[in-house]
Amino acid sequence: QDIRQRLNLAEEDTARTLHSLACAKHKILLKDPANKRIDKNDKFSFNNKFTNVSKRLKIPLPPVDDKKKVVEDVDKDRRYAIDAAIVRTMKSRKVMGHQPLVMEVVQ
C-alpha cells in the first residue's frame, strides 16, 4: 500500500512490478510471506544477499492481461464492420426481411 502510494502507480502496475522484483529469477526484494502471489498485506524488504556478476540486469515484467481490452476492441471493430455491411446491403436491396438480411451480411 505504501509502495503504491509513493510510486503513484495503479494497483495492477504496482503488483506486476513487485512480482518481477520479488518472485522472478533475480530476487532483489524479499517478500513476507514467501509465496508467488502479491497481496495488499505483503511486506517487502531489500535483499542484502543479492549479488550479480554483471552490472546491468534485465528484469522482465509479467505479461499484462489485456485480453479483456483486446476482446472489447475487436468487438467494437466488428460492430462497425457489421453495420457497414448492413448499410451496403440495405442500400442495394432497399427492402429486405431480417433473415435474408442476416444471410446476406454473413456472406
Tab-separated table of N, CA and C in Angstrom:
chain	number	residue	atom	x	y	z
A	1	GLN	N	0.847	-1.194	0.000
A	1	GLN	CA	0.000	0.000	0.000
A	1	GLN	C	0.885	1.247	0.000
A	2	ASP	N	1.856	1.251	0.887
A	2	ASP	CA	2.759	2.395	0.995
A	2	ASP	C	3.594	2.554	-0.276
A	3	ILE	N	4.067	1.453	-0.827
A	3	ILE	CA	4.871	1.494	-2.058
A	3	ILE	C	4.033	2.059	-3.198
A	4	ARG	N	2.797	1.615	-3.300
A	4	ARG	CA	1.914	2.077	-4.372
A	4	ARG	C	1.681	3.582	-4.275
A	5	GLN	N	1.491	4.072	-3.065
A	5	GLN	CA	1.258	5.499	-2.880
A	5	GLN	C	2.510	6.315	-3.201
A	6	ARG	N	3.674	5.820	-2.788
A	6	ARG	CA	4.919	6.554	-3.040
A	6	ARG	C	5.283	6.584	-4.522
A	7	LEU	N	5.003	5.470	-5.214
A	7	LEU	CA	5.317	5.413	-6.639
A	7	LEU	C	4.236	6.054	-7.494
A	8	ASN	N	3.074	6.262	-6.925
A	8	ASN	CA	1.934	6.848	-7.627
A	8	ASN	C	1.579	6.035	-8.870
A	9	LEU	N	1.486	4.703	-8.685
A	9	LEU	CA	1.137	3.787	-9.761
A	9	LEU	C	-0.214	3.147	-9.473
A	10	ALA	N	-0.806	2.616	-10.516
A	10	ALA	CA	-2.052	1.872	-10.341
A	10	ALA	C	-1.747	0.572	-9.604
A	11	GLU	N	-2.762	0.009	-8.994
A	11	GLU	CA	-2.571	-1.200	-8.183
A	11	GLU	C	-2.055	-2.362	-9.027
A	12	GLU	N	-2.577	-2.511	-10.245
A	12	GLU	CA	-2.139	-3.606	-11.123
A	12	GLU	C	-0.670	-3.446	-11.512
A	13	ASP	N	-0.272	-2.214	-11.846
A	13	ASP	CA	1.116	-1.962	-12.237
A	13	ASP	C	2.070	-2.203	-11.075
A	14	THR	N	1.658	-1.777	-9.888
A	14	THR	CA	2.489	-1.992	-8.701
A	14	THR	C	2.654	-3.486	-8.434
A	15	ALA	N	1.578	-4.235	-8.539
A	15	ALA	CA	1.641	-5.682	-8.297
A	15	ALA	C	2.559	-6.353	-9.312
A	16	ARG	N	2.457	-5.964	-10.576
A	16	ARG	CA	3.326	-6.542	-11.612
A	16	ARG	C	4.791	-6.239	-11.335
A	17	THR	N	5.079	-4.995	-10.977
A	17	THR	CA	6.456	-4.594	-10.719
A	17	THR	C	7.026	-5.317	-9.503
A	18	LEU	N	6.250	-5.355	-8.426
A	18	LEU	CA	6.714	-6.043	-7.218
A	18	LEU	C	6.889	-7.539	-7.471
A	19	HIS	N	6.007	-8.116	-8.265
A	19	HIS	CA	6.130	-9.540	-8.578
A	19	HIS	C	7.431	-9.806	-9.325
A	20	SER	N	7.776	-8.938	-10.280
A	20	SER	CA	9.006	-9.148	-11.037
A	20	SER	C	10.247	-8.936	-10.174
A	21	LEU	N	10.167	-8.082	-9.172
A	21	LEU	CA	11.325	-7.835	-8.301
A	21	LEU	C	11.459	-8.869	-7.185
A	22	ALA	N	10.363	-9.481	-6.770
A	22	ALA	CA	10.407	-10.378	-5.618
A	22	ALA	C	10.259	-11.853	-5.971
A	23	CYS	N	9.611	-12.165	-7.087
A	23	CYS	CA	9.294	-13.565	-7.376
A	23	CYS	C	9.950	-14.089	-8.644
A	24	ALA	N	10.734	-13.283	-9.333
A	24	ALA	CA	11.331	-13.709	-10.594
A	24	ALA	C	12.676	-14.387	-10.354
A	25	LYS	N	13.453	-14.518	-11.419
A	25	LYS	CA	14.757	-15.172	-11.354
A	25	LYS	C	15.692	-14.462	-10.384
A	26	HIS	N	15.763	-13.140	-10.482
A	26	HIS	CA	16.594	-12.341	-9.585
A	26	HIS	C	15.706	-11.817	-8.463
A	27	LYS	N	15.906	-12.306	-7.268
A	27	LYS	CA	15.096	-11.874	-6.135
A	27	LYS	C	15.748	-10.659	-5.474
A	28	ILE	N	15.427	-9.487	-6.005
A	28	ILE	CA	16.004	-8.247	-5.496
A	28	ILE	C	15.304	-7.838	-4.209
A	29	LEU	N	14.027	-8.106	-4.124
A	29	LEU	CA	13.264	-7.831	-2.913
A	29	LEU	C	12.900	-9.139	-2.232
A	30	LEU	N	12.862	-9.110	-0.921
A	30	LEU	CA	12.369	-10.258	-0.158
A	30	LEU	C	10.917	-9.983	0.207
A	31	LYS	N	10.116	-11.015	0.155
A	31	LYS	CA	8.690	-10.865	0.378
A	31	LYS	C	8.269	-11.717	1.564
A	32	ASP	N	7.415	-11.157	2.386
A	32	ASP	CA	6.876	-11.902	3.525
A	32	ASP	C	5.353	-11.834	3.455
A	33	PRO	N	4.642	-12.911	3.330
A	33	PRO	CA	5.027	-14.323	3.241
A	33	PRO	C	5.637	-14.663	1.884
A	34	ALA	N	6.496	-15.672	1.884
A	34	ALA	CA	7.257	-16.028	0.687
A	34	ALA	C	6.458	-16.943	-0.230
A	35	ASN	N	5.493	-16.386	-0.944
A	35	ASN	CA	4.756	-17.145	-1.948
A	35	ASN	C	4.755	-16.348	-3.245
A	36	LYS	N	4.131	-16.871	-4.282
A	36	LYS	CA	4.174	-16.230	-5.605
A	36	LYS	C	3.088	-15.176	-5.806
A	37	ARG	N	2.129	-15.079	-4.902
A	37	ARG	CA	1.042	-14.099	-5.042
A	37	ARG	C	1.385	-12.799	-4.341
A	38	ILE	N	0.983	-11.697	-4.943
A	38	ILE	CA	1.196	-10.381	-4.355
A	38	ILE	C	-0.139	-9.905	-3.781
A	39	ASP	N	-0.174	-9.691	-2.470
A	39	ASP	CA	-1.377	-9.208	-1.799
A	39	ASP	C	-1.102	-7.833	-1.203
A	40	LYS	N	-2.157	-7.173	-0.788
A	40	LYS	CA	-2.019	-5.830	-0.210
A	40	LYS	C	-1.260	-5.851	1.111
A	41	ASN	N	-1.373	-6.939	1.865
A	41	ASN	CA	-0.781	-7.002	3.205
A	41	ASN	C	0.648	-7.549	3.204
A	42	ASP	N	1.206	-7.862	2.043
A	42	ASP	CA	2.565	-8.397	1.981
A	42	ASP	C	3.577	-7.324	2.363
A	43	LYS	N	4.676	-7.785	2.962
A	43	LYS	CA	5.738	-6.873	3.356
A	43	LYS	C	6.969	-7.176	2.506
A	44	PHE	N	7.624	-6.112	2.009
A	44	PHE	CA	8.793	-6.250	1.163
A	44	PHE	C	9.988	-5.593	1.826
A	45	SER	N	11.153	-6.207	1.627
A	45	SER	CA	12.396	-5.626	2.128
A	45	SER	C	13.496	-5.903	1.110
A	46	PHE	N	14.545	-5.103	1.158
A	46	PHE	CA	15.649	-5.260	0.223
A	46	PHE	C	16.443	-6.511	0.565
A	47	ASN	N	16.826	-7.265	-0.440
A	47	ASN	CA	17.608	-8.482	-0.264
A	47	ASN	C	19.090	-8.113	-0.206
A	48	ASN	N	19.645	-8.047	1.002
A	48	ASN	CA	21.054	-7.672	1.179
A	48	ASN	C	22.010	-8.726	0.628
A	49	LYS	N	21.544	-9.958	0.490
A	49	LYS	CA	22.385	-11.036	-0.010
A	49	LYS	C	22.408	-11.090	-1.536
A	50	PHE	N	21.657	-10.212	-2.173
A	50	PHE	CA	21.581	-10.233	-3.639
A	50	PHE	C	22.884	-9.742	-4.244
A	51	THR	N	23.450	-10.556	-5.132
A	51	THR	CA	24.636	-10.158	-5.892
A	51	THR	C	24.449	-10.632	-7.326
A	52	ASN	N	25.143	-9.949	-8.214
A	52	ASN	CA	25.097	-10.342	-9.608
A	52	ASN	C	26.429	-9.985	-10.253
A	53	VAL	N	26.882	-10.821	-11.178
A	53	VAL	CA	28.179	-10.619	-11.819
A	53	VAL	C	28.131	-9.401	-12.744
A	54	SER	N	27.080	-9.309	-13.538
A	54	SER	CA	27.008	-8.189	-14.487
A	54	SER	C	26.500	-6.924	-13.804
A	55	LYS	N	26.838	-5.800	-14.401
A	55	LYS	CA	26.419	-4.522	-13.833
A	55	LYS	C	24.967	-4.203	-14.154
A	56	ARG	N	24.492	-4.746	-15.269
A	56	ARG	CA	23.128	-4.461	-15.698
A	56	ARG	C	22.277	-5.710	-15.587
A	57	LEU	N	21.063	-5.531	-15.155
A	57	LEU	CA	20.102	-6.638	-15.033
A	57	LEU	C	18.912	-6.368	-15.925
A	58	LYS	N	18.403	-7.414	-16.523
A	58	LYS	CA	17.133	-7.306	-17.239
A	58	LYS	C	16.096	-7.991	-16.366
A	59	ILE	N	15.138	-7.215	-15.936
A	59	ILE	CA	14.075	-7.756	-15.097
A	59	ILE	C	12.781	-7.707	-15.902
A	60	PRO	N	12.363	-8.844	-16.433
A	60	PRO	CA	11.159	-8.841	-17.261
A	60	PRO	C	9.902	-8.673	-16.416
A	61	LEU	N	8.970	-7.894	-16.931
A	61	LEU	CA	7.670	-7.751	-16.280
A	61	LEU	C	6.768	-8.876	-16.749
A	62	PRO	N	5.946	-9.397	-15.859
A	62	PRO	CA	4.996	-10.413	-16.310
A	62	PRO	C	4.028	-9.798	-17.320
A	63	PRO	N	3.533	-10.602	-18.261
A	63	PRO	CA	2.654	-10.048	-19.289
A	63	PRO	C	1.367	-9.489	-18.696
A	64	VAL	N	0.892	-8.430	-19.328
A	64	VAL	CA	-0.341	-7.782	-18.889
A	64	VAL	C	-1.521	-8.578	-19.426
A	65	ASP	N	-2.533	-8.703	-18.605
A	65	ASP	CA	-3.743	-9.390	-19.039
A	65	ASP	C	-4.651	-8.393	-19.751
A	66	ASP	N	-4.283	-8.089	-20.980
A	66	ASP	CA	-5.080	-7.162	-21.777
A	66	ASP	C	-6.103	-7.906	-22.617
A	67	LYS	N	-6.357	-9.150	-22.242
A	67	LYS	CA	-7.275	-9.957	-23.035
A	67	LYS	C	-8.654	-9.306	-23.106
A	68	LYS	N	-9.126	-8.802	-21.985
A	68	LYS	CA	-10.441	-8.171	-21.965
A	68	LYS	C	-10.461	-6.937	-22.857
A	69	LYS	N	-9.405	-6.140	-22.779
A	69	LYS	CA	-9.334	-4.925	-23.578
A	69	LYS	C	-9.279	-5.267	-25.065
A	70	VAL	N	-8.497	-6.283	-25.412
A	70	VAL	CA	-8.389	-6.695	-26.806
A	70	VAL	C	-9.731	-7.198	-27.315
A	71	VAL	N	-10.428	-7.989	-26.503
A	71	VAL	CA	-11.740	-8.513	-26.901
A	71	VAL	C	-12.720	-7.371	-27.113
A	72	GLU	N	-12.705	-6.380	-26.233
A	72	GLU	CA	-13.600	-5.228	-26.392
A	72	GLU	C	-13.287	-4.461	-27.671
A	73	ASP	N	-11.997	-4.259	-27.961
A	73	ASP	CA	-11.607	-3.546	-29.179
A	73	ASP	C	-12.025	-4.314	-30.433
A	74	VAL	N	-11.842	-5.629	-30.407
A	74	VAL	CA	-12.234	-6.453	-31.550
A	74	VAL	C	-13.746	-6.400	-31.744
A	75	ASP	N	-14.493	-6.491	-30.654
A	75	ASP	CA	-15.953	-6.407	-30.750
A	75	ASP	C	-16.387	-5.066	-31.325
A	76	LYS	N	-15.731	-4.008	-30.904
A	76	LYS	CA	-16.062	-2.668	-31.404
A	76	LYS	C	-15.796	-2.583	-32.905
A	77	ASP	N	-14.627	-3.078	-33.331
A	77	ASP	CA	-14.293	-3.065	-34.752
A	77	ASP	C	-15.271	-3.913	-35.563
A	78	ARG	N	-15.628	-5.073	-35.039
A	78	ARG	CA	-16.585	-5.936	-35.731
A	78	ARG	C	-17.944	-5.269	-35.849
A	79	ARG	N	-18.337	-4.580	-34.796
A	79	ARG	CA	-19.633	-3.915	-34.801
A	79	ARG	C	-19.693	-2.897	-35.939
A	80	TYR	N	-18.609	-2.122	-36.119
A	80	TYR	CA	-18.565	-1.148	-37.204
A	80	TYR	C	-18.588	-1.841	-38.567
A	81	ALA	N	-17.850	-2.934	-38.690
A	81	ALA	CA	-17.816	-3.666	-39.963
A	81	ALA	C	-19.186	-4.257	-40.289
A	82	ILE	N	-19.867	-4.792	-39.285
A	82	ILE	CA	-21.200	-5.367	-39.492
A	82	ILE	C	-22.187	-4.271	-39.865
A	83	ASP	N	-22.120	-3.137	-39.166
A	83	ASP	CA	-23.017	-2.013	-39.502
A	83	ASP	C	-22.790	-1.553	-40.940
A	84	ALA	N	-21.543	-1.469	-41.356
A	84	ALA	CA	-21.240	-1.045	-42.723
A	84	ALA	C	-21.782	-2.045	-43.736
A	85	ALA	N	-21.652	-3.344	-43.429
A	85	ALA	CA	-22.171	-4.374	-44.336
A	85	ALA	C	-23.695	-4.303	-44.424
A	86	ILE	N	-24.354	-4.043	-43.311
A	86	ILE	CA	-25.817	-3.925	-43.310
A	86	ILE	C	-26.244	-2.717	-44.142
A	87	VAL	N	-25.560	-1.610	-43.964
A	87	VAL	CA	-25.908	-0.393	-44.715
A	87	VAL	C	-25.717	-0.623	-46.213
A	88	ARG	N	-24.590	-1.246	-46.616
A	88	ARG	CA	-24.353	-1.534	-48.033
A	88	ARG	C	-25.451	-2.421	-48.604
A	89	THR	N	-25.793	-3.471	-47.861
A	89	THR	CA	-26.813	-4.405	-48.334
A	89	THR	C	-28.165	-3.724	-48.457
A	90	MET	N	-28.553	-2.953	-47.460
A	90	MET	CA	-29.870	-2.309	-47.487
A	90	MET	C	-29.931	-1.208	-48.545
A	91	LYS	N	-28.819	-0.548	-48.843
A	91	LYS	CA	-28.818	0.450	-49.916
A	91	LYS	C	-29.078	-0.203	-51.262
A	92	SER	N	-28.526	-1.404	-51.448
A	92	SER	CA	-28.721	-2.076	-52.737
A	92	SER	C	-30.082	-2.776	-52.817
A	93	ARG	N	-30.591	-3.293	-51.725
A	93	ARG	CA	-31.846	-4.067	-51.750
A	93	ARG	C	-33.077	-3.231	-51.402
A	94	LYS	N	-32.912	-2.119	-50.746
A	94	LYS	CA	-33.987	-1.214	-50.301
A	94	LYS	C	-34.901	-1.851	-49.257
A	95	VAL	N	-35.580	-2.963	-49.566
A	95	VAL	CA	-36.480	-3.635	-48.614
A	95	VAL	C	-36.048	-5.094	-48.542
A	96	MET	N	-35.904	-5.576	-47.286
A	96	MET	CA	-35.455	-6.956	-47.108
A	96	MET	C	-35.882	-7.432	-45.728
A	97	GLY	N	-36.246	-8.689	-45.614
A	97	GLY	CA	-36.609	-9.268	-44.322
A	97	GLY	C	-35.369	-9.496	-43.466
A	98	HIS	N	-35.586	-9.751	-42.196
A	98	HIS	CA	-34.467	-9.900	-41.251
A	98	HIS	C	-33.593	-11.100	-41.589
A	99	GLN	N	-34.216	-12.266	-41.784
A	99	GLN	CA	-33.443	-13.489	-42.033
A	99	GLN	C	-32.631	-13.403	-43.322
A	100	PRO	N	-33.229	-12.958	-44.442
A	100	PRO	CA	-32.388	-12.815	-45.651
A	100	PRO	C	-31.274	-11.784	-45.478
A	101	LEU	N	-31.544	-10.722	-44.705
A	101	LEU	CA	-30.502	-9.716	-44.446
A	101	LEU	C	-29.348	-10.320	-43.665
A	102	VAL	N	-29.650	-11.112	-42.651
A	102	VAL	CA	-28.599	-11.767	-41.866
A	102	VAL	C	-27.772	-12.682	-42.750
A	103	MET	N	-28.453	-13.459	-43.613
A	103	MET	CA	-27.745	-14.375	-44.505
A	103	MET	C	-26.831	-13.611	-45.477
A	104	GLU	N	-27.330	-12.487	-46.004
A	104	GLU	CA	-26.556	-11.686	-46.941
A	104	GLU	C	-25.333	-11.052	-46.253
A	105	VAL	N	-25.502	-10.544	-45.054
A	105	VAL	CA	-24.401	-9.888	-44.338
A	105	VAL	C	-23.341	-10.912	-43.934
A	106	VAL	N	-23.762	-12.104	-43.531
A	106	VAL	CA	-22.817	-13.131	-43.114
A	106	VAL	C	-21.952	-13.578	-44.287
A	107	GLN	N	-22.538	-13.596	-45.485
A	107	GLN	CA	-21.753	-13.981	-46.670
A	107	GLN	C	-20.699	-12.937	-46.904
